[in-house]
Amino acid sequence: MYQTIGACCMATQQRRRQLQRFLYVLLCGFLIGIVWAMGAPDHTWNLLLDQGFSEQEVHRSLPGIFLGSFLPTFGLLLCCMLLGLSAFGQAGSILVLLYRGIGLGVAASHSYLTWGLQGLPVVLFLQLPHSGVTSILLLLAVREAWRLSSRFAAFARNQPGEDGEPLRYYWIRFFVLTLLLMIGAAGDSALTYFLSGFLIGDLSGAV
């Protein structure tokens, strides 16, 4: 029994350290995005890098806001899910985290370059909740993809891997992550719809 408890504690610590390493990758991407946007603010501002984190358009419909909040992260979740089915998916999942971090850095830099410290309410109420929730979901998705990809990699190298659970649990976890993303996108859409006109409208008038 003690051996079982010790093994469970060790596995929990390993998962925690793994998430910490993934978080470091995300933070590295964030710093890269800040430096990139500060160095070339006129060339980095586009949907590909922004990933739906910027709050610039005030007059948008609620469905349009929801799609802008949901689709970029859903595309990354789908990418992670597919990467987990490959023996080379570990490197790809790291690139997904790096890309997400760059998007966060670009959005934060653009808010500062556009509004300065006056844009702090926009960051706190419109960008931070959405970026925090989606980044947590993406970290969990990368962890799942990394774990399954490592099993495929061990099989390809004819090495013994960890005992795997049925593949259906993998699909179930990504289904749950997608549902949580939909809930988070709905909350972000409500905040953006009701607050963006107040917050961004005042800033636009001030600028």
PDB file of N, CA and C in Angstrom, residues 21-123:
ATOM      1  N   ARG A  21       7.156  23.206 -16.692  1.00  0.00           N
ATOM      2  CA  ARG A  21       8.009  23.376 -17.874  1.00  0.00           C
ATOM      3  C   ARG A  21       7.199  23.910 -19.052  1.00  0.00           C
ATOM      4  N   PHE A  22       5.985  23.416 -19.214  1.00  0.00           N
ATOM      5  CA  PHE A  22       5.128  23.938 -20.276  1.00  0.00           C
ATOM      6  C   PHE A  22       4.811  25.411 -20.046  1.00  0.00           C
ATOM      7  N   LEU A  23       4.599  25.780 -18.794  1.00  0.00           N
ATOM      8  CA  LEU A  23       4.327  27.179 -18.469  1.00  0.00           C
ATOM      9  C   LEU A  23       5.518  28.062 -18.795  1.00  0.00           C
ATOM     10  N   TYR A  24       6.736  27.570 -18.583  1.00  0.00           N
ATOM     11  CA  TYR A  24       7.930  28.316 -18.936  1.00  0.00           C
ATOM     12  C   TYR A  24       7.989  28.568 -20.441  1.00  0.00           C
ATOM     13  N   VAL A  25       7.596  27.566 -21.225  1.00  0.00           N
ATOM     14  CA  VAL A  25       7.568  27.737 -22.684  1.00  0.00           C
ATOM     15  C   VAL A  25       6.569  28.825 -23.062  1.00  0.00           C
ATOM     16  N   LEU A  26       5.405  28.801 -22.416  1.00  0.00           N
ATOM     17  CA  LEU A  26       4.387  29.820 -22.677  1.00  0.00           C
ATOM     18  C   LEU A  26       4.905  31.213 -22.335  1.00  0.00           C
ATOM     19  N   LEU A  27       5.600  31.342 -21.222  1.00  0.00           N
ATOM     20  CA  LEU A  27       6.151  32.628 -20.813  1.00  0.00           C
ATOM     21  C   LEU A  27       7.255  33.096 -21.764  1.00  0.00           C
ATOM     22  N   CYS A  28       8.054  32.148 -22.252  1.00  0.00           N
ATOM     23  CA  CYS A  28       9.071  32.502 -23.249  1.00  0.00           C
ATOM     24  C   CYS A  28       8.419  33.061 -24.508  1.00  0.00           C
ATOM     25  N   GLY A  29       7.360  32.420 -24.959  1.00  0.00           N
ATOM     26  CA  GLY A  29       6.634  32.944 -26.109  1.00  0.00           C
ATOM     27  C   GLY A  29       6.051  34.319 -25.843  1.00  0.00           C
ATOM     28  N   PHE A  30       5.568  34.534 -24.618  1.00  0.00           N
ATOM     29  CA  PHE A  30       5.029  35.840 -24.237  1.00  0.00           C
ATOM     30  C   PHE A  30       6.094  36.926 -24.358  1.00  0.00           C
ATOM     31  N   LEU A  31       7.293  36.641 -23.870  1.00  0.00           N
ATOM     32  CA  LEU A  31       8.381  37.613 -23.951  1.00  0.00           C
ATOM     33  C   LEU A  31       8.791  37.850 -25.402  1.00  0.00           C
ATOM     34  N   ILE A  32       8.820  36.788 -26.192  1.00  0.00           N
ATOM     35  CA  ILE A  32       9.149  36.944 -27.613  1.00  0.00           C
ATOM     36  C   ILE A  32       8.118  37.834 -28.295  1.00  0.00           C
ATOM     37  N   GLY A  33       6.834  37.626 -27.979  1.00  0.00           N
ATOM     38  CA  GLY A  33       5.781  38.447 -28.574  1.00  0.00           C
ATOM     39  C   GLY A  33       5.905  39.909 -28.199  1.00  0.00           C
ATOM     40  N   ILE A  34       6.274  40.183 -26.945  1.00  0.00           N
ATOM     41  CA  ILE A  34       6.450  41.572 -26.512  1.00  0.00           C
ATOM     42  C   ILE A  34       7.588  42.232 -27.286  1.00  0.00           C
ATOM     43  N   VAL A  35       8.736  41.558 -27.347  1.00  0.00           N
ATOM     44  CA  VAL A  35       9.890  42.119 -28.053  1.00  0.00           C
ATOM     45  C   VAL A  35       9.585  42.289 -29.536  1.00  0.00           C
ATOM     46  N   TRP A  36       8.920  41.305 -30.095  1.00  0.00           N
ATOM     47  CA  TRP A  36       8.582  41.354 -31.516  1.00  0.00           C
ATOM     48  C   TRP A  36       7.664  42.545 -31.824  1.00  0.00           C
ATOM     49  N   ALA A  37       6.613  42.701 -31.031  1.00  0.00           N
ATOM     50  CA  ALA A  37       5.656  43.778 -31.282  1.00  0.00           C
ATOM     51  C   ALA A  37       6.267  45.138 -31.013  1.00  0.00           C
ATOM     52  N   MET A  38       7.087  45.245 -29.986  1.00  0.00           N
ATOM     53  CA  MET A  38       7.738  46.517 -29.701  1.00  0.00           C
ATOM     54  C   MET A  38       8.728  46.903 -30.796  1.00  0.00           C
ATOM     55  N   GLY A  39       9.378  45.912 -31.391  1.00  0.00           N
ATOM     56  CA  GLY A  39      10.357  46.200 -32.422  1.00  0.00           C
ATOM     57  C   GLY A  39       9.741  46.552 -33.761  1.00  0.00           C
ATOM     58  N   ALA A  40       8.571  45.971 -34.062  1.00  0.00           N
ATOM     59  CA  ALA A  40       7.927  46.244 -35.356  1.00  0.00           C
ATOM     60  C   ALA A  40       6.422  46.294 -35.166  1.00  0.00           C
ATOM     61  N   PRO A  41       5.908  47.326 -34.478  1.00  0.00           N
ATOM     62  CA  PRO A  41       4.481  47.358 -34.168  1.00  0.00           C
ATOM     63  C   PRO A  41       3.579  47.461 -35.383  1.00  0.00           C
ATOM     64  N   ASP A  42       4.094  47.990 -36.479  1.00  0.00           N
ATOM     65  CA  ASP A  42       3.243  48.173 -37.652  1.00  0.00           C
ATOM     66  C   ASP A  42       3.113  46.908 -38.493  1.00  0.00           C
ATOM     67  N   HIS A  43       3.953  45.904 -38.226  1.00  0.00           N
ATOM     68  CA  HIS A  43       3.975  44.720 -39.082  1.00  0.00           C
ATOM     69  C   HIS A  43       3.521  43.446 -38.362  1.00  0.00           C
ATOM     70  N   THR A  44       3.368  43.516 -37.075  1.00  0.00           N
ATOM     71  CA  THR A  44       3.026  42.296 -36.350  1.00  0.00           C
ATOM     72  C   THR A  44       1.562  42.229 -35.981  1.00  0.00           C
ATOM     73  N   TRP A  45       0.845  43.316 -36.229  1.00  0.00           N
ATOM     74  CA  TRP A  45      -0.544  43.327 -35.780  1.00  0.00           C
ATOM     75  C   TRP A  45      -1.434  42.717 -36.849  1.00  0.00           C
ATOM     76  N   ASN A  46      -1.766  41.443 -36.718  1.00  0.00           N
ATOM     77  CA  ASN A  46      -2.651  40.764 -37.641  1.00  0.00           C
ATOM     78  C   ASN A  46      -3.302  39.611 -36.908  1.00  0.00           C
ATOM     79  N   LEU A  47      -4.307  39.048 -37.536  1.00  0.00           N
ATOM     80  CA  LEU A  47      -5.087  38.001 -36.880  1.00  0.00           C
ATOM     81  C   LEU A  47      -4.270  36.761 -36.597  1.00  0.00           C
ATOM     82  N   LEU A  48      -3.276  36.484 -37.456  1.00  0.00           N
ATOM     83  CA  LEU A  48      -2.472  35.279 -37.285  1.00  0.00           C
ATOM     84  C   LEU A  48      -1.717  35.297 -35.960  1.00  0.00           C
ATOM     85  N   LEU A  49      -1.188  36.452 -35.577  1.00  0.00           N
ATOM     86  CA  LEU A  49      -0.454  36.566 -34.314  1.00  0.00           C
ATOM     87  C   LEU A  49      -1.378  36.923 -33.155  1.00  0.00           C
ATOM     88  N   ASP A  50      -2.396  37.693 -33.430  1.00  0.00           N
ATOM     89  CA  ASP A  50      -3.264  38.182 -32.359  1.00  0.00           C
ATOM     90  C   ASP A  50      -4.034  37.060 -31.679  1.00  0.00           C
ATOM     91  N   GLN A  51      -4.544  36.108 -32.462  1.00  0.00           N
ATOM     92  CA  GLN A  51      -5.289  34.944 -31.957  1.00  0.00           C
ATOM     93  C   GLN A  51      -6.557  35.343 -31.204  1.00  0.00           C
ATOM     94  N   GLY A  52      -7.118  36.500 -31.529  1.00  0.00           N
ATOM     95  CA  GLY A  52      -8.380  36.901 -30.934  1.00  0.00           C
ATOM     96  C   GLY A  52      -8.271  37.543 -29.571  1.00  0.00           C
ATOM     97  N   PHE A  53      -7.071  37.926 -29.128  1.00  0.00           N
ATOM     98  CA  PHE A  53      -6.912  38.492 -27.793  1.00  0.00           C
ATOM     99  C   PHE A  53      -7.095  39.999 -27.757  1.00  0.00           C
ATOM    100  N   SER A  54      -6.951  40.657 -28.876  1.00  0.00           N
ATOM    101  CA  SER A  54      -7.077  42.107 -28.869  1.00  0.00           C
ATOM    102  C   SER A  54      -8.539  42.507 -28.833  1.00  0.00           C
ATOM    103  N   GLU A  55      -8.797  43.633 -28.220  1.00  0.00           N
ATOM    104  CA  GLU A  55     -10.154  44.177 -28.142  1.00  0.00           C
ATOM    105  C   GLU A  55     -10.139  45.546 -28.818  1.00  0.00           C
ATOM    106  N   GLN A  56     -10.373  45.537 -30.125  1.00  0.00           N
ATOM    107  CA  GLN A  56     -10.320  46.803 -30.856  1.00  0.00           C
ATOM    108  C   GLN A  56     -11.665  47.190 -31.448  1.00  0.00           C
ATOM    109  N   GLU A  57     -12.388  46.220 -31.946  1.00  0.00           N
ATOM    110  CA  GLU A  57     -13.638  46.540 -32.611  1.00  0.00           C
ATOM    111  C   GLU A  57     -14.760  46.594 -31.582  1.00  0.00           C
ATOM    112  N   VAL A  58     -15.357  47.767 -31.464  1.00  0.00           N
ATOM    113  CA  VAL A  58     -16.409  47.949 -30.467  1.00  0.00           C
ATOM    114  C   VAL A  58     -17.742  47.433 -30.978  1.00  0.00           C
ATOM    115  N   HIS A  59     -18.052  47.733 -32.229  1.00  0.00           N
ATOM    116  CA  HIS A  59     -19.371  47.410 -32.776  1.00  0.00           C
ATOM    117  C   HIS A  59     -19.306  46.048 -33.475  1.00  0.00           C
ATOM    118  N   ARG A  60     -19.435  44.990 -32.696  1.00  0.00           N
ATOM    119  CA  ARG A  60     -19.464  43.632 -33.217  1.00  0.00           C
ATOM    120  C   ARG A  60     -20.666  42.907 -32.650  1.00  0.00           C
ATOM    121  N   SER A  61     -21.199  41.991 -33.433  1.00  0.00           N
ATOM    122  CA  SER A  61     -22.339  41.216 -32.950  1.00  0.00           C
ATOM    123  C   SER A  61     -21.865  40.176 -31.938  1.00  0.00           C
ATOM    124  N   LEU A  62     -22.803  39.711 -31.110  1.00  0.00           N
ATOM    125  CA  LEU A  62     -22.456  38.723 -30.099  1.00  0.00           C
ATOM    126  C   LEU A  62     -21.960  37.419 -30.717  1.00  0.00           C
ATOM    127  N   PRO A  63     -22.603  36.891 -31.779  1.00  0.00           N
ATOM    128  CA  PRO A  63     -22.049  35.681 -32.415  1.00  0.00           C
ATOM    129  C   PRO A  63     -20.652  35.900 -32.991  1.00  0.00           C
ATOM    130  N   GLY A  64     -20.408  37.093 -33.549  1.00  0.00           N
ATOM    131  CA  GLY A  64     -19.086  37.372 -34.080  1.00  0.00           C
ATOM    132  C   GLY A  64     -18.024  37.414 -32.994  1.00  0.00           C
ATOM    133  N   ILE A  65     -18.381  37.976 -31.850  1.00  0.00           N
ATOM    134  CA  ILE A  65     -17.440  38.003 -30.728  1.00  0.00           C
ATOM    135  C   ILE A  65     -17.167  36.592 -30.230  1.00  0.00           C
ATOM    136  N   PHE A  66     -18.220  35.768 -30.162  1.00  0.00           N
ATOM    137  CA  PHE A  66     -18.042  34.387 -29.682  1.00  0.00           C
ATOM    138  C   PHE A  66     -17.123  33.605 -30.616  1.00  0.00           C
ATOM    139  N   LEU A  67     -17.343  33.733 -31.917  1.00  0.00           N
ATOM    140  CA  LEU A  67     -16.497  33.000 -32.860  1.00  0.00           C
ATOM    141  C   LEU A  67     -15.048  33.479 -32.793  1.00  0.00           C
ATOM    142  N   GLY A  68     -14.856  34.786 -32.641  1.00  0.00           N
ATOM    143  CA  GLY A  68     -13.509  35.308 -32.521  1.00  0.00           C
ATOM    144  C   GLY A  68     -12.810  34.856 -31.257  1.00  0.00           C
ATOM    145  N   SER A  69     -13.594  34.582 -30.217  1.00  0.00           N
ATOM    146  CA  SER A  69     -13.025  34.109 -28.960  1.00  0.00           C
ATOM    147  C   SER A  69     -12.802  32.598 -28.966  1.00  0.00           C
ATOM    148  N   PHE A  70     -13.675  31.873 -29.645  1.00  0.00           N
ATOM    149  CA  PHE A  70     -13.656  30.408 -29.583  1.00  0.00           C
ATOM    150  C   PHE A  70     -12.726  29.780 -30.625  1.00  0.00           C
ATOM    151  N   LEU A  71     -12.810  30.232 -31.859  1.00  0.00           N
ATOM    152  CA  LEU A  71     -12.152  29.522 -32.955  1.00  0.00           C
ATOM    153  C   LEU A  71     -10.629  29.476 -32.867  1.00  0.00           C
ATOM    154  N   PRO A  72      -9.930  30.576 -32.515  1.00  0.00           N
ATOM    155  CA  PRO A  72      -8.454  30.469 -32.475  1.00  0.00           C
ATOM    156  C   PRO A  72      -7.961  29.413 -31.503  1.00  0.00           C
ATOM    157  N   THR A  73      -8.508  29.385 -30.290  1.00  0.00           N
ATOM    158  CA  THR A  73      -8.060  28.387 -29.317  1.00  0.00           C
ATOM    159  C   THR A  73      -8.562  27.002 -29.681  1.00  0.00           C
ATOM    160  N   PHE A  74      -9.747  26.905 -30.260  1.00  0.00           N
ATOM    161  CA  PHE A  74     -10.241  25.596 -30.691  1.00  0.00           C
ATOM    162  C   PHE A  74      -9.328  25.009 -31.761  1.00  0.00           C
ATOM    163  N   GLY A  75      -8.833  25.855 -32.659  1.00  0.00           N
ATOM    164  CA  GLY A  75      -7.896  25.373 -33.667  1.00  0.00           C
ATOM    165  C   GLY A  75      -6.622  24.834 -33.044  1.00  0.00           C
ATOM    166  N   LEU A  76      -6.144  25.474 -31.980  1.00  0.00           N
ATOM    167  CA  LEU A  76      -4.939  24.992 -31.300  1.00  0.00           C
ATOM    168  C   LEU A  76      -5.226  23.708 -30.523  1.00  0.00           C
ATOM    169  N   LEU A  77      -6.423  23.608 -29.924  1.00  0.00           N
ATOM    170  CA  LEU A  77      -6.793  22.354 -29.258  1.00  0.00           C
ATOM    171  C   LEU A  77      -6.851  21.205 -30.254  1.00  0.00           C
ATOM    172  N   LEU A  78      -7.432  21.471 -31.400  1.00  0.00           N
ATOM    173  CA  LEU A  78      -7.512  20.438 -32.436  1.00  0.00           C
ATOM    174  C   LEU A  78      -6.114  20.049 -32.914  1.00  0.00           C
ATOM    175  N   CYS A  79      -5.247  21.024 -33.033  1.00  0.00           N
ATOM    176  CA  CYS A  79      -3.863  20.746 -33.441  1.00  0.00           C
ATOM    177  C   CYS A  79      -3.168  19.871 -32.402  1.00  0.00           C
ATOM    178  N   CYS A  80      -3.355  20.190 -31.118  1.00  0.00           N
ATOM    179  CA  CYS A  80      -2.754  19.374 -30.061  1.00  0.00           C
ATOM    180  C   CYS A  80      -3.294  17.952 -30.089  1.00  0.00           C
ATOM    181  N   MET A  81      -4.589  17.815 -30.314  1.00  0.00           N
ATOM    182  CA  MET A  81      -5.191  16.492 -30.343  1.00  0.00           C
ATOM    183  C   MET A  81      -4.580  15.636 -31.455  1.00  0.00           C
ATOM    184  N   LEU A  82      -4.368  16.234 -32.620  1.00  0.00           N
ATOM    185  CA  LEU A  82      -3.782  15.500 -33.737  1.00  0.00           C
ATOM    186  C   LEU A  82      -2.299  15.222 -33.504  1.00  0.00           C
ATOM    187  N   LEU A  83      -1.611  16.162 -32.865  1.00  0.00           N
ATOM    188  CA  LEU A  83      -0.189  15.958 -32.580  1.00  0.00           C
ATOM    189  C   LEU A  83       0.030  14.801 -31.617  1.00  0.00           C
ATOM    190  N   GLY A  84      -0.910  14.594 -30.711  1.00  0.00           N
ATOM    191  CA  GLY A  84      -0.787  13.487 -29.780  1.00  0.00           C
ATOM    192  C   GLY A  84      -0.828  12.130 -30.446  1.00  0.00           C
ATOM    193  N   LEU A  85      -1.349  12.071 -31.662  1.00  0.00           N
ATOM    194  CA  LEU A  85      -1.445  10.814 -32.392  1.00  0.00           C
ATOM    195  C   LEU A  85      -0.201  10.519 -33.216  1.00  0.00           C
ATOM    196  N   SER A  86       0.843  11.318 -33.021  1.00  0.00           N
ATOM    197  CA  SER A  86       2.080  11.154 -33.783  1.00  0.00           C
ATOM    198  C   SER A  86       3.244  10.937 -32.830  1.00  0.00           C
ATOM    199  N   ALA A  87       4.226  10.180 -33.299  1.00  0.00           N
ATOM    200  CA  ALA A  87       5.429   9.971 -32.498  1.00  0.00           C
ATOM    201  C   ALA A  87       6.281  11.228 -32.421  1.00  0.00           C
ATOM    202  N   PHE A  88       6.025  12.185 -33.314  1.00  0.00           N
ATOM    203  CA  PHE A  88       6.775  13.445 -33.322  1.00  0.00           C
ATOM    204  C   PHE A  88       5.949  14.601 -32.776  1.00  0.00           C
ATOM    205  N   GLY A  89       4.857  14.283 -32.115  1.00  0.00           N
ATOM    206  CA  GLY A  89       3.955  15.330 -31.660  1.00  0.00           C
ATOM    207  C   GLY A  89       4.454  16.148 -30.490  1.00  0.00           C
ATOM    208  N   GLN A  90       5.450  15.669 -29.764  1.00  0.00           N
ATOM    209  CA  GLN A  90       5.941  16.406 -28.608  1.00  0.00           C
ATOM    210  C   GLN A  90       6.537  17.742 -29.023  1.00  0.00           C
ATOM    211  N   ALA A  91       7.370  17.730 -30.057  1.00  0.00           N
ATOM    212  CA  ALA A  91       7.971  18.980 -30.535  1.00  0.00           C
ATOM    213  C   ALA A  91       6.904  19.926 -31.071  1.00  0.00           C
ATOM    214  N   GLY A  92       5.933  19.379 -31.768  1.00  0.00           N
ATOM    215  CA  GLY A  92       4.861  20.220 -32.295  1.00  0.00           C
ATOM    216  C   GLY A  92       4.034  20.869 -31.208  1.00  0.00           C
ATOM    217  N   SER A  93       3.766  20.141 -30.130  1.00  0.00           N
ATOM    218  CA  SER A  93       2.969  20.708 -29.039  1.00  0.00           C
ATOM    219  C   SER A  93       3.710  21.853 -28.352  1.00  0.00           C
ATOM    220  N   ILE A  94       5.035  21.767 -28.281  1.00  0.00           N
ATOM    221  CA  ILE A  94       5.828  22.857 -27.718  1.00  0.00           C
ATOM    222  C   ILE A  94       5.710  24.095 -28.604  1.00  0.00           C
ATOM    223  N   LEU A  95       5.714  23.905 -29.908  1.00  0.00           N
ATOM    224  CA  LEU A  95       5.559  25.029 -30.823  1.00  0.00           C
ATOM    225  C   LEU A  95       4.181  25.662 -30.686  1.00  0.00           C
ATOM    226  N   VAL A  96       3.170  24.858 -30.403  1.00  0.00           N
ATOM    227  CA  VAL A  96       1.827  25.398 -30.179  1.00  0.00           C
ATOM    228  C   VAL A  96       1.814  26.316 -28.960  1.00  0.00           C
ATOM    229  N   LEU A  97       2.451  25.882 -27.883  1.00  0.00           N
ATOM    230  CA  LEU A  97       2.532  26.724 -26.680  1.00  0.00           C
ATOM    231  C   LEU A  97       3.312  28.004 -26.954  1.00  0.00           C
ATOM    232  N   LEU A  98       4.397  27.877 -27.700  1.00  0.00           N
ATOM    233  CA  LEU A  98       5.212  29.049 -28.011  1.00  0.00           C
ATOM    234  C   LEU A  98       4.406  30.047 -28.842  1.00  0.00           C
ATOM    235  N   TYR A  99       3.649  29.532 -29.788  1.00  0.00           N
ATOM    236  CA  TYR A  99       2.810  30.384 -30.630  1.00  0.00           C
ATOM    237  C   TYR A  99       1.746  31.093 -29.802  1.00  0.00           C
ATOM    238  N   ARG A 100       1.135  30.374 -28.871  1.00  0.00           N
ATOM    239  CA  ARG A 100       0.130  31.004 -28.015  1.00  0.00           C
ATOM    240  C   ARG A 100       0.763  32.105 -27.160  1.00  0.00           C
ATOM    241  N   GLY A 101       1.948  31.853 -26.614  1.00  0.00           N
ATOM    242  CA  GLY A 101       2.621  32.864 -25.823  1.00  0.00           C
ATOM    243  C   GLY A 101       2.949  34.101 -26.645  1.00  0.00           C
ATOM    244  N   ILE A 102       3.376  33.907 -27.888  1.00  0.00           N
ATOM    245  CA  ILE A 102       3.664  35.044 -28.766  1.00  0.00           C
ATOM    246  C   ILE A 102       2.402  35.873 -28.987  1.00  0.00           C
ATOM    247  N   GLY A 103       1.259  35.211 -29.181  1.00  0.00           N
ATOM    248  CA  GLY A 103       0.010  35.932 -29.358  1.00  0.00           C
ATOM    249  C   GLY A 103      -0.348  36.769 -28.143  1.00  0.00           C
ATOM    250  N   LEU A 104      -0.129  36.225 -26.957  1.00  0.00           N
ATOM    251  CA  LEU A 104      -0.397  36.976 -25.728  1.00  0.00           C
ATOM    252  C   LEU A 104       0.520  38.186 -25.628  1.00  0.00           C
ATOM    253  N   GLY A 105       1.798  37.994 -25.952  1.00  0.00           N
ATOM    254  CA  GLY A 105       2.739  39.102 -25.883  1.00  0.00           C
ATOM    255  C   GLY A 105       2.426  40.199 -26.888  1.00  0.00           C
ATOM    256  N   VAL A 106       2.057  39.812 -28.107  1.00  0.00           N
ATOM    257  CA  VAL A 106       1.716  40.795 -29.133  1.00  0.00           C
ATOM    258  C   VAL A 106       0.488  41.592 -28.729  1.00  0.00           C
ATOM    259  N   ALA A 107      -0.541  40.908 -28.198  1.00  0.00           N
ATOM    260  CA  ALA A 107      -1.767  41.604 -27.792  1.00  0.00           C
ATOM    261  C   ALA A 107      -1.496  42.572 -26.647  1.00  0.00           C
ATOM    262  N   ALA A 108      -0.714  42.129 -25.647  1.00  0.00           N
ATOM    263  CA  ALA A 108      -0.399  43.002 -24.519  1.00  0.00           C
ATOM    264  C   ALA A 108       0.406  44.216 -24.976  1.00  0.00           C
ATOM    265  N   SER A 109       1.382  43.996 -25.861  1.00  0.00           N
ATOM    266  CA  SER A 109       2.197  45.106 -26.352  1.00  0.00           C
ATOM    267  C   SER A 109       1.367  46.090 -27.160  1.00  0.00           C
ATOM    268  N   HIS A 110       0.471  45.563 -27.977  1.00  0.00           N
ATOM    269  CA  HIS A 110      -0.339  46.458 -28.799  1.00  0.00           C
ATOM    270  C   HIS A 110      -1.269  47.296 -27.946  1.00  0.00           C
ATOM    271  N   SER A 111      -1.805  46.716 -26.877  1.00  0.00           N
ATOM    272  CA  SER A 111      -2.656  47.490 -25.973  1.00  0.00           C
ATOM    273  C   SER A 111      -1.871  48.632 -25.345  1.00  0.00           C
ATOM    274  N   TYR A 112      -0.635  48.349 -24.954  1.00  0.00           N
ATOM    275  CA  TYR A 112       0.190  49.386 -24.349  1.00  0.00           C
ATOM    276  C   TYR A 112       0.586  50.448 -25.372  1.00  0.00           C
ATOM    277  N   LEU A 113       0.954  50.000 -26.590  1.00  0.00           N
ATOM    278  CA  LEU A 113       1.355  50.953 -27.617  1.00  0.00           C
ATOM    279  C   LEU A 113       0.194  51.824 -28.062  1.00  0.00           C
ATOM    280  N   THR A 114      -1.024  51.298 -27.992  1.00  0.00           N
ATOM    281  CA  THR A 114      -2.193  52.038 -28.451  1.00  0.00           C
ATOM    282  C   THR A 114      -2.723  52.991 -27.389  1.00  0.00           C
ATOM    283  N   TRP A 115      -2.833  52.494 -26.162  1.00  0.00           N
ATOM    284  CA  TRP A 115      -3.493  53.281 -25.106  1.00  0.00           C
ATOM    285  C   TRP A 115      -2.593  53.630 -23.928  1.00  0.00           C
ATOM    286  N   GLY A 116      -1.425  53.028 -23.843  1.00  0.00           N
ATOM    287  CA  GLY A 116      -0.568  53.281 -22.691  1.00  0.00           C
ATOM    288  C   GLY A 116      -1.174  52.700 -21.423  1.00  0.00           C
ATOM    289  N   LEU A 117      -0.907  53.324 -20.304  1.00  0.00           N
ATOM    290  CA  LEU A 117      -1.442  52.841 -19.027  1.00  0.00           C
ATOM    291  C   LEU A 117      -2.950  53.028 -18.935  1.00  0.00           C
ATOM    292  N   GLN A 118      -3.520  53.887 -19.764  1.00  0.00           N
ATOM    293  CA  GLN A 118      -4.973  54.062 -19.770  1.00  0.00           C
ATOM    294  C   GLN A 118      -5.700  52.806 -20.251  1.00  0.00           C
ATOM    295  N   GLY A 119      -4.975  51.944 -20.979  1.00  0.00           N
ATOM    296  CA  GLY A 119      -5.579  50.705 -21.456  1.00  0.00           C
ATOM    297  C   GLY A 119      -5.563  49.581 -20.452  1.00  0.00           C
ATOM    298  N   LEU A 120      -5.108  49.860 -19.224  1.00  0.00           N
ATOM    299  CA  LEU A 120      -5.048  48.811 -18.204  1.00  0.00           C
ATOM    300  C   LEU A 120      -6.410  48.178 -17.916  1.00  0.00           C
ATOM    301  N   PRO A 121      -7.510  48.950 -17.827  1.00  0.00           N
ATOM    302  CA  PRO A 121      -8.818  48.303 -17.624  1.00  0.00           C
ATOM    303  C   PRO A 121      -9.195  47.335 -18.737  1.00  0.00           C
ATOM    304  N   VAL A 122      -8.804  47.654 -19.976  1.00  0.00           N
ATOM    305  CA  VAL A 122      -9.086  46.741 -21.091  1.00  0.00           C
ATOM    306  C   VAL A 122      -8.351  45.427 -20.898  1.00  0.00           C
ATOM    307  N   VAL A 123      -7.094  45.518 -20.484  1.00  0.00           N
ATOM    308  CA  VAL A 123      -6.309  44.309 -20.260  1.00  0.00           C
ATOM    309  C   VAL A 123      -6.887  43.496 -19.103  1.00  0.00           C
TER     310      VAL A 123
END
